[in-house]
mmCIF file with all atom_site columns, C-alpha atoms in Angstrom:
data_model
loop_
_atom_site.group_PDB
_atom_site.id
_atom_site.type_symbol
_atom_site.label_atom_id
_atom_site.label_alt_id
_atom_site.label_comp_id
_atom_site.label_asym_id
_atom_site.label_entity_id
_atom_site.label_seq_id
_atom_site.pdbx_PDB_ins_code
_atom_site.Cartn_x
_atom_site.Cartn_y
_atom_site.Cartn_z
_atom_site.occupancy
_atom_site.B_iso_or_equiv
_atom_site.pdbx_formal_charge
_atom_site.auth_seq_id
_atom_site.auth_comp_id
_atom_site.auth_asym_id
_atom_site.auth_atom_id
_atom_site.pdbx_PDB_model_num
ATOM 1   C CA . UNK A 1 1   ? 0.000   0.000  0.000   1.00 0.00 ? 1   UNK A CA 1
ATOM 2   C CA . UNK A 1 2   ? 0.870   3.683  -0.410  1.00 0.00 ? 2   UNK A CA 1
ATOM 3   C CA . UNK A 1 3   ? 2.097   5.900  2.162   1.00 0.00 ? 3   UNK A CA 1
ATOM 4   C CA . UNK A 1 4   ? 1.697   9.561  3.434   1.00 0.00 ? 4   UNK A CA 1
ATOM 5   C CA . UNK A 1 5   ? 4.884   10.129 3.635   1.00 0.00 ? 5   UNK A CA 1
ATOM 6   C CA . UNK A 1 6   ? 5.909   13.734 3.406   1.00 0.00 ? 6   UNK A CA 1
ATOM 7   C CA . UNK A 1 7   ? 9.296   15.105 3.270   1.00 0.00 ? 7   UNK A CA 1
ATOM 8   C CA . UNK A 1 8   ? 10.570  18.483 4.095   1.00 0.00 ? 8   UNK A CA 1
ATOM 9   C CA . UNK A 1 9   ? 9.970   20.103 0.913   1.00 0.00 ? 9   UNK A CA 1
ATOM 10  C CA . UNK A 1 10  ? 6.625   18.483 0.609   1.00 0.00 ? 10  UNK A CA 1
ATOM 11  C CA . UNK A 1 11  ? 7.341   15.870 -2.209  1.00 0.00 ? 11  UNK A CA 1
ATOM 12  C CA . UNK A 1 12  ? 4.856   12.854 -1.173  1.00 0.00 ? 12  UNK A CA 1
ATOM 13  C CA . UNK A 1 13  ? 7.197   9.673  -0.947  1.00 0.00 ? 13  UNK A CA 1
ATOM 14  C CA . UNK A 1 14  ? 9.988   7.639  0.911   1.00 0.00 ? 14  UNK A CA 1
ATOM 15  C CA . UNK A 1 15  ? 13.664  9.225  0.807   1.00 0.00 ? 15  UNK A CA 1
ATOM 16  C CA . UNK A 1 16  ? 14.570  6.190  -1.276  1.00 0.00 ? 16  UNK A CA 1
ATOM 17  C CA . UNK A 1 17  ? 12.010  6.802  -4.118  1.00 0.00 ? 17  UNK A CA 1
ATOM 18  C CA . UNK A 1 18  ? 12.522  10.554 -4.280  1.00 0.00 ? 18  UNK A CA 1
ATOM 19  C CA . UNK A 1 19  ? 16.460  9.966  -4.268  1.00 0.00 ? 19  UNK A CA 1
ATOM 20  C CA . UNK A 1 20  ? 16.821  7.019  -6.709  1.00 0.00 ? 20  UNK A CA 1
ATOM 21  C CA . UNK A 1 21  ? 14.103  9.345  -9.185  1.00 0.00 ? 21  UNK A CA 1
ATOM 22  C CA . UNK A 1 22  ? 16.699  12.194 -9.337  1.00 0.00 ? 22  UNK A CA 1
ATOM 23  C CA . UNK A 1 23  ? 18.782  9.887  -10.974 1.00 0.00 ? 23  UNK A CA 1
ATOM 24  C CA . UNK A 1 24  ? 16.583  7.661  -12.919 1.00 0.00 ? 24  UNK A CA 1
ATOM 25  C CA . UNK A 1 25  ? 17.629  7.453  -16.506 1.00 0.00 ? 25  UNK A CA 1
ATOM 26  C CA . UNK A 1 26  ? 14.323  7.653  -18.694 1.00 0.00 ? 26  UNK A CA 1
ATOM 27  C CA . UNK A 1 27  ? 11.129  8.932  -16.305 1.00 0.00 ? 27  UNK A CA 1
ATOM 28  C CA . UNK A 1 28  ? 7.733   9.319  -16.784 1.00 0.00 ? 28  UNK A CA 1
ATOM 29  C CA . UNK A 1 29  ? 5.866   11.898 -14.838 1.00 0.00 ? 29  UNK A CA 1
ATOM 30  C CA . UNK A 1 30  ? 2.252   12.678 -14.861 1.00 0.00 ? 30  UNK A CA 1
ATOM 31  C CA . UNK A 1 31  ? 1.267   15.962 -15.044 1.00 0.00 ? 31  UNK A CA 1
ATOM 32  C CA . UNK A 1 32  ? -2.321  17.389 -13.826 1.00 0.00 ? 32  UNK A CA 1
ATOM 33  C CA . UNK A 1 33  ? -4.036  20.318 -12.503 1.00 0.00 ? 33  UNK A CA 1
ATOM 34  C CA . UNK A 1 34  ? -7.588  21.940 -11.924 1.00 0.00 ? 34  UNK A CA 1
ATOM 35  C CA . UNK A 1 35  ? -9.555  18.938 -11.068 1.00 0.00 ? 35  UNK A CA 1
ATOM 36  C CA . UNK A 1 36  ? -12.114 21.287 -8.560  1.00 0.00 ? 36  UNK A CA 1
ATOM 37  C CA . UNK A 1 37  ? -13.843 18.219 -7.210  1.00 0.00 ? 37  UNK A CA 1
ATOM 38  C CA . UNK A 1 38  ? -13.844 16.247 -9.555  1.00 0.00 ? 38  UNK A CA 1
ATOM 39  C CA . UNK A 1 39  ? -12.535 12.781 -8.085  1.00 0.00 ? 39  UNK A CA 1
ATOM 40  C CA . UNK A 1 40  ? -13.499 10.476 -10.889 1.00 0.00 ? 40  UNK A CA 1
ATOM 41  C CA . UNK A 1 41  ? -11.662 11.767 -13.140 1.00 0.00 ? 41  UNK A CA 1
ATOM 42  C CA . UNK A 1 42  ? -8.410  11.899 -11.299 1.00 0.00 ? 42  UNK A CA 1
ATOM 43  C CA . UNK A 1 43  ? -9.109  8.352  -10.323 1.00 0.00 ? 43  UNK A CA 1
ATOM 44  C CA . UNK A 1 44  ? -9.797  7.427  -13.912 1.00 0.00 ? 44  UNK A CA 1
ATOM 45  C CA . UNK A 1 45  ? -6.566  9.369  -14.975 1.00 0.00 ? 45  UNK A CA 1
ATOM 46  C CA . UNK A 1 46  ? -4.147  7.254  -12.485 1.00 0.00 ? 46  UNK A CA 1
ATOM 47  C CA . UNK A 1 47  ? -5.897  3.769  -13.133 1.00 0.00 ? 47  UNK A CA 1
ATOM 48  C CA . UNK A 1 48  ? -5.010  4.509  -16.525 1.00 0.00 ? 48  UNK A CA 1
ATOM 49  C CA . UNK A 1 49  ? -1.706  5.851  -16.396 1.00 0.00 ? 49  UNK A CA 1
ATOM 50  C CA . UNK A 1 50  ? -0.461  6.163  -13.121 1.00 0.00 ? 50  UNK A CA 1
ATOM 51  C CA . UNK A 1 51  ? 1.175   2.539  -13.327 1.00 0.00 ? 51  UNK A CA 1
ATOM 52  C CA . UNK A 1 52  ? 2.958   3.670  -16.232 1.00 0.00 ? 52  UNK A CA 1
ATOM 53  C CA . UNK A 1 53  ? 4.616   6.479  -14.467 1.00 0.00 ? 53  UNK A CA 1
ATOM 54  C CA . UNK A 1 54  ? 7.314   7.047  -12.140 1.00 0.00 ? 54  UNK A CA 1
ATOM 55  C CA . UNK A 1 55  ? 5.758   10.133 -10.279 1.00 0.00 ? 55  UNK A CA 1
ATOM 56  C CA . UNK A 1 56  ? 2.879   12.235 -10.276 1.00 0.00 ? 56  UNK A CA 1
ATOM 57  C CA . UNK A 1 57  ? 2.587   16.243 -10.290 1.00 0.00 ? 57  UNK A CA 1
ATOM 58  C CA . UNK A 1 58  ? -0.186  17.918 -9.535  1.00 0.00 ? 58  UNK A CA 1
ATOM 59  C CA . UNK A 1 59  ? -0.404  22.190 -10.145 1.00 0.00 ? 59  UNK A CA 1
ATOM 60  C CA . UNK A 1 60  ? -3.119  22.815 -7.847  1.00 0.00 ? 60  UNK A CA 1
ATOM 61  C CA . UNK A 1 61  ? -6.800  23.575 -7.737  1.00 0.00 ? 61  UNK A CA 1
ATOM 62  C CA . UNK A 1 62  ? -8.038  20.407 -6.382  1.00 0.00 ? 62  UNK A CA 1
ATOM 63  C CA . UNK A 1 63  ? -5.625  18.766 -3.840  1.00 0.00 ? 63  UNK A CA 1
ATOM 64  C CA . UNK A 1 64  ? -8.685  17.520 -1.667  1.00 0.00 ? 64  UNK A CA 1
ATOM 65  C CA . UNK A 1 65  ? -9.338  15.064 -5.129  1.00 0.00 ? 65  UNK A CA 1
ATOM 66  C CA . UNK A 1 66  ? -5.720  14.451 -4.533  1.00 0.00 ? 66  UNK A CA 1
ATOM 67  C CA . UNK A 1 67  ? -6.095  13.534 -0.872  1.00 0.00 ? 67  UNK A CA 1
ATOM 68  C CA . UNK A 1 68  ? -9.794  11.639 -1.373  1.00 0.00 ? 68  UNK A CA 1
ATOM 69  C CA . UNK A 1 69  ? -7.695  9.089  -3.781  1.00 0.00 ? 69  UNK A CA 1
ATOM 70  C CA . UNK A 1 70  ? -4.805  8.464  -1.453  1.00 0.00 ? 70  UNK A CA 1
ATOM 71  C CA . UNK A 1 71  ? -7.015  7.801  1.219   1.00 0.00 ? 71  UNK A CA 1
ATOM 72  C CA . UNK A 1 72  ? -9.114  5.470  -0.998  1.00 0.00 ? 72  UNK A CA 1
ATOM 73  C CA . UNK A 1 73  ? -6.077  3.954  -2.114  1.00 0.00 ? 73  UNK A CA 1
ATOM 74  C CA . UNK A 1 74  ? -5.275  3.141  1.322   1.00 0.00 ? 74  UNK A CA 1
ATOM 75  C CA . UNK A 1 75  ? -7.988  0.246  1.121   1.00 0.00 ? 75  UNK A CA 1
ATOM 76  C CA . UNK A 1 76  ? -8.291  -0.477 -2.433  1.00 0.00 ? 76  UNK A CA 1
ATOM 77  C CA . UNK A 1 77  ? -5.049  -2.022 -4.015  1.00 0.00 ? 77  UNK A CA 1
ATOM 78  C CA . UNK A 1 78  ? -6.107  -2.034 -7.327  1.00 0.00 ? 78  UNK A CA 1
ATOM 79  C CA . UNK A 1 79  ? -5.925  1.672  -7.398  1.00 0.00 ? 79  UNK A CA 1
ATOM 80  C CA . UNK A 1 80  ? -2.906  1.650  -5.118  1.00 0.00 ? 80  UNK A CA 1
ATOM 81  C CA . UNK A 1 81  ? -1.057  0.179  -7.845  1.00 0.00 ? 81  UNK A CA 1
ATOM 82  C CA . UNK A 1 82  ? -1.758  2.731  -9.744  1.00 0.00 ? 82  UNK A CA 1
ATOM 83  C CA . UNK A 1 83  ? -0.488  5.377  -7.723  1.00 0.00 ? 83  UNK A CA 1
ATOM 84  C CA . UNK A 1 84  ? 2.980   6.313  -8.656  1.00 0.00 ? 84  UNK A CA 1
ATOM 85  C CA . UNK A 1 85  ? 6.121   6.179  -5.696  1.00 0.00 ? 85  UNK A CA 1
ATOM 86  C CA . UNK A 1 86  ? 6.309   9.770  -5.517  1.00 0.00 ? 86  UNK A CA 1
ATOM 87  C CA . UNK A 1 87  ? 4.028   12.505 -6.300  1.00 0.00 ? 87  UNK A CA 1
ATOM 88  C CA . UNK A 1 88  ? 4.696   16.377 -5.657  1.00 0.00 ? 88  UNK A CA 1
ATOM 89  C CA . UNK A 1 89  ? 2.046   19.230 -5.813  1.00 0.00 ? 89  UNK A CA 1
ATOM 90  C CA . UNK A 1 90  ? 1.307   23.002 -5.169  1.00 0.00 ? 90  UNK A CA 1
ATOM 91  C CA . UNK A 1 91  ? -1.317  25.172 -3.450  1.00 0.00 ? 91  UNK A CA 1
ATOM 92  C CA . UNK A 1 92  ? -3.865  26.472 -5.922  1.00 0.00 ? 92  UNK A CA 1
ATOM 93  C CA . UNK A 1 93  ? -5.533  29.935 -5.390  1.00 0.00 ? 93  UNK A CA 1
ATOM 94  C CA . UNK A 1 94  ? -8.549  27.525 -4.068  1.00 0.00 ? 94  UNK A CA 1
ATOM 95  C CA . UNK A 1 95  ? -6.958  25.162 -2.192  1.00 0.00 ? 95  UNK A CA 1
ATOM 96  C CA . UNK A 1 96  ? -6.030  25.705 1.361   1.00 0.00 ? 96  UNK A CA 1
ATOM 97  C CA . UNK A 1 97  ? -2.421  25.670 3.160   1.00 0.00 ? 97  UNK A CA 1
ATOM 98  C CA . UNK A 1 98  ? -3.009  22.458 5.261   1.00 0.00 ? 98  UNK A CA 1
ATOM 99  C CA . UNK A 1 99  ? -5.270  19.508 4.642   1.00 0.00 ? 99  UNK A CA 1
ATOM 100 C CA . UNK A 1 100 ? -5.418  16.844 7.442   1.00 0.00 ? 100 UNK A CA 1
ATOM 101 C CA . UNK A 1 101 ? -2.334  15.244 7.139   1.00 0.00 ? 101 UNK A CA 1
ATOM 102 C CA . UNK A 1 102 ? -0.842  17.307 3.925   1.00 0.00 ? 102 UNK A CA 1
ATOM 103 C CA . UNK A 1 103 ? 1.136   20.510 4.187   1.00 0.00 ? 103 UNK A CA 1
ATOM 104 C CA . UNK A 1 104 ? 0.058   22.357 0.831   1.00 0.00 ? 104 UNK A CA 1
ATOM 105 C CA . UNK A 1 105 ? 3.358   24.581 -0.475  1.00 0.00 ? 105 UNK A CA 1
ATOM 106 C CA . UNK A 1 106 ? 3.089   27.347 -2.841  1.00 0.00 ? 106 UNK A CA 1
ATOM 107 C CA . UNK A 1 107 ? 5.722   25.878 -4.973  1.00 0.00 ? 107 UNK A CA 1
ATOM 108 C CA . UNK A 1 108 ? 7.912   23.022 -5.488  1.00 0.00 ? 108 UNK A CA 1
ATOM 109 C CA . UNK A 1 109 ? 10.740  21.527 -7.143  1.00 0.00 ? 109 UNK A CA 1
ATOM 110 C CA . UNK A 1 110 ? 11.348  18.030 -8.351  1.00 0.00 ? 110 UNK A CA 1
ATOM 111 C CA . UNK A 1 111 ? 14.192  15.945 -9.314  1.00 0.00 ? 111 UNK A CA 1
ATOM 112 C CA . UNK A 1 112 ? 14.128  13.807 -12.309 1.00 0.00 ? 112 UNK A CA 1
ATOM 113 C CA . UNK A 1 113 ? 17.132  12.604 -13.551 1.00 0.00 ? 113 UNK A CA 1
ATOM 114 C CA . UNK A 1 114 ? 19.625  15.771 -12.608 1.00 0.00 ? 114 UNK A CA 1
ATOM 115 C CA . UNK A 1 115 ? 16.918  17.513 -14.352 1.00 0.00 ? 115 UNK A CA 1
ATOM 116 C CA . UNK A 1 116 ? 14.751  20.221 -11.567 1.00 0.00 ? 116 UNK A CA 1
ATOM 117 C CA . UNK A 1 117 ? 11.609  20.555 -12.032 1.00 0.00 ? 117 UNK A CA 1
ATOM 118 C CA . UNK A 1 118 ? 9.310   23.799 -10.549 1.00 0.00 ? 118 UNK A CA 1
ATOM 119 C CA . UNK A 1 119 ? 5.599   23.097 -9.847  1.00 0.00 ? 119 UNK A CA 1
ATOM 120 C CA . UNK A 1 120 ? 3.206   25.615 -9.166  1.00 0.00 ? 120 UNK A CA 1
ATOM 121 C CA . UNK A 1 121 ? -0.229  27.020 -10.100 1.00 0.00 ? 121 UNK A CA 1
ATOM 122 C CA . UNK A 1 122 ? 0.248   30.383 -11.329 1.00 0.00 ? 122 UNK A CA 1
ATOM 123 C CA . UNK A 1 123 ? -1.722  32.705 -10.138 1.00 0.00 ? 123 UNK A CA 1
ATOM 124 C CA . UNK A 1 124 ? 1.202   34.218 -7.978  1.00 0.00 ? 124 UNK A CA 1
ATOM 125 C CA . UNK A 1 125 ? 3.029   34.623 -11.088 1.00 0.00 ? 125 UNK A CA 1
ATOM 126 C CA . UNK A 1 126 ? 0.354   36.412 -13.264 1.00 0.00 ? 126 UNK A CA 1
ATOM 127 C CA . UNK A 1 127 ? -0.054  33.684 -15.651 1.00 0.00 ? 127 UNK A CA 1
ATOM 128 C CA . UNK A 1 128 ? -3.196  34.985 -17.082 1.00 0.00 ? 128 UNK A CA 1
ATOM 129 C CA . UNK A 1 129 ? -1.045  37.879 -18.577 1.00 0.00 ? 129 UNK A CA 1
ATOM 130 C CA . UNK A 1 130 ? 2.056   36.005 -19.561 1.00 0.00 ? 130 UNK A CA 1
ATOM 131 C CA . UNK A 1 131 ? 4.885   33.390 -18.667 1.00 0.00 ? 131 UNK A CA 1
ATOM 132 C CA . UNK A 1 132 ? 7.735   36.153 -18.181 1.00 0.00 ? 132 UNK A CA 1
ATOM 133 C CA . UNK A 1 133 ? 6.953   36.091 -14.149 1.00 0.00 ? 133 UNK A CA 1
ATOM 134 C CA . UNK A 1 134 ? 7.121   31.974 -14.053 1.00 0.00 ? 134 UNK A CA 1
ATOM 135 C CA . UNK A 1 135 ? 10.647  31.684 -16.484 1.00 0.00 ? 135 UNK A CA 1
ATOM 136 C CA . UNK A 1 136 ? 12.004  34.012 -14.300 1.00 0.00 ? 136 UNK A CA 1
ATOM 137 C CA . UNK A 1 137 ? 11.011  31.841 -11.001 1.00 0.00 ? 137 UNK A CA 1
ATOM 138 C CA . UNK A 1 138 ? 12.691  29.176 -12.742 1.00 0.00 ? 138 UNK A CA 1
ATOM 139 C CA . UNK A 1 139 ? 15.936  30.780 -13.782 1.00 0.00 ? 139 UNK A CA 1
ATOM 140 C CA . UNK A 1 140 ? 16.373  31.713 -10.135 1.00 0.00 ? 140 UNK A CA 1
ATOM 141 C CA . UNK A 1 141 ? 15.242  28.362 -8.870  1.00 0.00 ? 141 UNK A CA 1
ATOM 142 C CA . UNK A 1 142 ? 17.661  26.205 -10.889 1.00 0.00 ? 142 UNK A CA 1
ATOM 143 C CA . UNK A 1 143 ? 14.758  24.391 -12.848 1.00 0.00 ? 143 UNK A CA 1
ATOM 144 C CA . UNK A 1 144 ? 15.022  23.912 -16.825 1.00 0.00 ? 144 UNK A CA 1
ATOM 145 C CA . UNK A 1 145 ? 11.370  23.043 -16.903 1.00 0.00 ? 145 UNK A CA 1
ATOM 146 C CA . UNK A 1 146 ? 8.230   24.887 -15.369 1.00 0.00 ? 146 UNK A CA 1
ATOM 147 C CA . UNK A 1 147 ? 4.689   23.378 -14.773 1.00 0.00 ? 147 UNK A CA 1
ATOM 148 C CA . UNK A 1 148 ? 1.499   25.122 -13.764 1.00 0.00 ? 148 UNK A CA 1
ATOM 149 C CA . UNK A 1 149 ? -2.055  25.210 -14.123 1.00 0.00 ? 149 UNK A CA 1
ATOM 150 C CA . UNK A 1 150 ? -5.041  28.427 -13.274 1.00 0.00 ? 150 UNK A CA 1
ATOM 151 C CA . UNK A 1 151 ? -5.228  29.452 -16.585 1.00 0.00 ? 151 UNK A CA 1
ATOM 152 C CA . UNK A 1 152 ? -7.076  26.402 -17.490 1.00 0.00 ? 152 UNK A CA 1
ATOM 153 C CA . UNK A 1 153 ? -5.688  25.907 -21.249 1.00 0.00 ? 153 UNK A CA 1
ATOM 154 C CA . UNK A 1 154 ? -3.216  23.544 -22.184 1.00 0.00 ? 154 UNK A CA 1
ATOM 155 C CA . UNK A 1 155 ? 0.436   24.809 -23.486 1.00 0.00 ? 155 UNK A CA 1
ATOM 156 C CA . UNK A 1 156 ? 3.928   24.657 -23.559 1.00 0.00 ? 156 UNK A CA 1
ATOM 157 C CA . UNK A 1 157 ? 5.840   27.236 -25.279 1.00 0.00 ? 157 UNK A CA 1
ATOM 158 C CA . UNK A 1 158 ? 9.633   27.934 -24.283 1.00 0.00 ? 158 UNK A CA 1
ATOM 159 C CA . UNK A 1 159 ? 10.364  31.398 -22.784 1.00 0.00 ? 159 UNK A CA 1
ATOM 160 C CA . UNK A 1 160 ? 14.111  32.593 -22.226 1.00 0.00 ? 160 UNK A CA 1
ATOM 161 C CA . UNK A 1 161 ? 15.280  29.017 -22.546 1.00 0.00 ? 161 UNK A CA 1
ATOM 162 C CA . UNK A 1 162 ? 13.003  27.474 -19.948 1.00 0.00 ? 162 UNK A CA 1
ATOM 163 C CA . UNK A 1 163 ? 10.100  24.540 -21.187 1.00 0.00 ? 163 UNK A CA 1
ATOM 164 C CA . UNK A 1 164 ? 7.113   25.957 -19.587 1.00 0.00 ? 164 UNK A CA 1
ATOM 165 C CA . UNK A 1 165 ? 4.121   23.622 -19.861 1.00 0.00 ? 165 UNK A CA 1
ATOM 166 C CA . UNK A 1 166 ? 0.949   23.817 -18.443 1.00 0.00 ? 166 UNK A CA 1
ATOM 167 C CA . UNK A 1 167 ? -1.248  20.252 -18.716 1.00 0.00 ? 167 UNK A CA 1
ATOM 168 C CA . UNK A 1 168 ? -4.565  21.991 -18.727 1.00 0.00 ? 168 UNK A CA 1
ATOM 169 C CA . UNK A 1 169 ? -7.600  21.087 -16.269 1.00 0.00 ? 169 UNK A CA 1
ATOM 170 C CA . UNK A 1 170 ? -8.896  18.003 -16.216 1.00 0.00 ? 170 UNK A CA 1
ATOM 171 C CA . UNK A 1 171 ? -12.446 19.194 -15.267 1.00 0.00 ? 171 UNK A CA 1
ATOM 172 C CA . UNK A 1 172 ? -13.176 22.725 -16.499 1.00 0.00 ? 172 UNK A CA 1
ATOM 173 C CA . UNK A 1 173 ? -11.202 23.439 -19.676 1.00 0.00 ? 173 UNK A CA 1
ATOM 174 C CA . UNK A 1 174 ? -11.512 26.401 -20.786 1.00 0.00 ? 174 UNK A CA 1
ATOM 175 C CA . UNK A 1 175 ? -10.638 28.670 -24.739 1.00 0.00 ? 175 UNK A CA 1
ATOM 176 C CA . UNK A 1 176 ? -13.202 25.639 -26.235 1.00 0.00 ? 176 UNK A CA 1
ATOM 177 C CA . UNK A 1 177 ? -10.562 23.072 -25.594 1.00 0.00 ? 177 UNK A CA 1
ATOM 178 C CA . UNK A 1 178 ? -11.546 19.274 -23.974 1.00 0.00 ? 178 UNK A CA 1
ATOM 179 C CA . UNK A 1 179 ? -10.079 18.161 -20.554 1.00 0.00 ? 179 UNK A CA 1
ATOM 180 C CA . UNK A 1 180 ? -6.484  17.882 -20.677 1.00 0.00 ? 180 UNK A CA 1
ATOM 181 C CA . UNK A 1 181 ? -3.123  16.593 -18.903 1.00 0.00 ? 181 UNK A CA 1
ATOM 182 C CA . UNK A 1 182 ? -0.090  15.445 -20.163 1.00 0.00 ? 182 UNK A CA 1
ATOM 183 C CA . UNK A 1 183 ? 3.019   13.038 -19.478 1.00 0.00 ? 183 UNK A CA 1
ATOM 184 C CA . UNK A 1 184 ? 6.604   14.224 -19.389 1.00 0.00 ? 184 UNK A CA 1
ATOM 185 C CA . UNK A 1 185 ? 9.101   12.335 -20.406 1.00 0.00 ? 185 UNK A CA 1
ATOM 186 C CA . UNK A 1 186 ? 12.170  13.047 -18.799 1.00 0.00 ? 186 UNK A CA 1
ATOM 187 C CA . UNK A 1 187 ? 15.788  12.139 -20.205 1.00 0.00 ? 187 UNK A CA 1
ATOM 188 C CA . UNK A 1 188 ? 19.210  13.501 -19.443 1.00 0.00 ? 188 UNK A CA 1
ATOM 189 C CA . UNK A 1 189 ? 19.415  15.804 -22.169 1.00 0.00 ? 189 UNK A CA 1
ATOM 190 C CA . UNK A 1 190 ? 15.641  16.858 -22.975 1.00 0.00 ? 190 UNK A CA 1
ATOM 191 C CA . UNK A 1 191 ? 11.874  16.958 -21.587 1.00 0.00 ? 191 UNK A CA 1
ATOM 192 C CA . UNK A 1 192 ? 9.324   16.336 -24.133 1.00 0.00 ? 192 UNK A CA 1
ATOM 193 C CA . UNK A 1 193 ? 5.709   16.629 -23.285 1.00 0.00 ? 193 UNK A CA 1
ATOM 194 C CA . UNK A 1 194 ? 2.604   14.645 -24.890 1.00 0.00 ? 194 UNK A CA 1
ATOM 195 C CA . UNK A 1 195 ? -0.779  16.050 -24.244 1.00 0.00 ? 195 UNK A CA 1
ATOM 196 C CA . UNK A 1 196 ? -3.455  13.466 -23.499 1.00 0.00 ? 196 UNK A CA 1
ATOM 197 C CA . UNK A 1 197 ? -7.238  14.790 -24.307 1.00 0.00 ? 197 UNK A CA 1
ATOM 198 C CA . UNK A 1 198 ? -10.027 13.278 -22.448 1.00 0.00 ? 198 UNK A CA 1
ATOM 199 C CA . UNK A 1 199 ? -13.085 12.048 -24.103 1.00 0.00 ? 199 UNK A CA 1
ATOM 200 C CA . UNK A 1 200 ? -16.321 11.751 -22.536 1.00 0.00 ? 200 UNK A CA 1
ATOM 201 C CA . UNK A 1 201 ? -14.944 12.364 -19.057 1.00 0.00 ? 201 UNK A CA 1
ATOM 202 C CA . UNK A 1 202 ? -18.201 11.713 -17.535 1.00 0.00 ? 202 UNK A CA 1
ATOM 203 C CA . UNK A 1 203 ? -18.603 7.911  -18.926 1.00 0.00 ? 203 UNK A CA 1
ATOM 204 C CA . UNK A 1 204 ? -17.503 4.925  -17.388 1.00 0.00 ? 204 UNK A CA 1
ATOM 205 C CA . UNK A 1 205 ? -15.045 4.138  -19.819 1.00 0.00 ? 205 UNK A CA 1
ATOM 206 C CA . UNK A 1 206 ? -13.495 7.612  -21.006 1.00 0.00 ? 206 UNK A CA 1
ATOM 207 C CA . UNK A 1 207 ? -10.845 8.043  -24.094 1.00 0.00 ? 207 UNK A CA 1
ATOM 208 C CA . UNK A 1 208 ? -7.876  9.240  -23.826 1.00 0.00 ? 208 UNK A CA 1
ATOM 209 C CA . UNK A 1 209 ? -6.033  10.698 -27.228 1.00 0.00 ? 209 UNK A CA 1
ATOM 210 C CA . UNK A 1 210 ? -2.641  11.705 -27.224 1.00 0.00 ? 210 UNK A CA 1
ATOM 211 C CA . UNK A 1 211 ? -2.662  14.834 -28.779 1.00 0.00 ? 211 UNK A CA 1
ATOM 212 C CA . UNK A 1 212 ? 0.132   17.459 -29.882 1.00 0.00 ? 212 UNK A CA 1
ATOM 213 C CA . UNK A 1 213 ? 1.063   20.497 -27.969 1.00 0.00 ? 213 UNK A CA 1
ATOM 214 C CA . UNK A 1 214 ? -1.323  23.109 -28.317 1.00 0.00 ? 214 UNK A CA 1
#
């Protein structure tokens, strides 16, 4: 079974996982955000893919859906098998700082492969009127790759040198697009991104289509 395991920086996971990740070879992380209670579709998302993956990131806006599946997958281990070893998130402008047993940070960075990683909604920096704000956070926090979410539309474009991606929402997308995250794949000398649209999220039995990058 999974545990709650939280480290200092608040990256989900044992010391083990989160240290042998940062120097996995070839990684796969999942990459969603904006859920706003929707649970069945993040459960649908990780019993898909999240077996596939070697960590999870999450850009805020729905960390209770986050916390109702780890707590389900606490007595289901179907779905705890489908939960990847380490998973790292930030506070959305609707989420709150501390939920039962999870501290909620603003930001945070993950390790892949010698390769940092910055999480983080977006609304802090002004996302809705540019990425300038968010490559700059990244410069100064060592990270060659940004993720975050609030805007609601999926993208990755590259500002000053910096992959900035945002997955999209997997519950209320927004600028007439379908629900949307994406998988990362991480290797020692580049990040590349595929964006997976959701189909019929409501259904039993959803489909997911690997798309381009918007």
């Amino acid at each position: 079974m999974i545990s709650f395991t939280q480290n200092a920086t608040g990256i989900l996971g044992s010391q083990s996982d989160i240290s042998a990740l940062a120097q996995k070879e070839h990684a796969r992380l999942l990459v969603y955000s904006d859920s706003h209670r929707n649970i069945s579709i993040v459960r649908k998302i990780f019993l898909r893919y999240g077996k596939f993956c070697d960590a999870a990131a999450f850009c805020g806006d729905g960390i209770y859906d986050l916390l109702a599946i780890l707590q389900e997958a606490q007595q289901d281990s179907s779905l705890a098998e489908c939960i990847p070893p380490v998973i790292a998130f930030a506070r959305g402008n609707g989420d709150p700082k501390e939920t039962g047993p999870l501290i909620v940070p603003e930001k945070q960075i993950l390790c892949i492969n010698g390769t940092n990683i910055l999480i983080v909604h977006g609304h802090h920096e002004s996302v809705n009127f540019g990425l300038q704000d968010l490559a700059l956070k990244a410069q100064y926090s060592d990270c060659k790759v940004a993720l975050y979410g609030h805007t609601h539309v999926a993208k990755e474009v590259s500002e000053g040198g910096y992959k900035i991606i945002n997955p999209g929402s997997v519950s209320q997308p927004r600028c007439g697009q379908e629900p949307h995250f994406a998988i990362l794949t991480v290797e020692k000398k580049f990040t590349d991104a595929a964006f997976i649209e959701i189909q019929r999220p409501s259904t039993s039995d959803p489909d997911f289509i690997v798309k381009q990058h918007p």
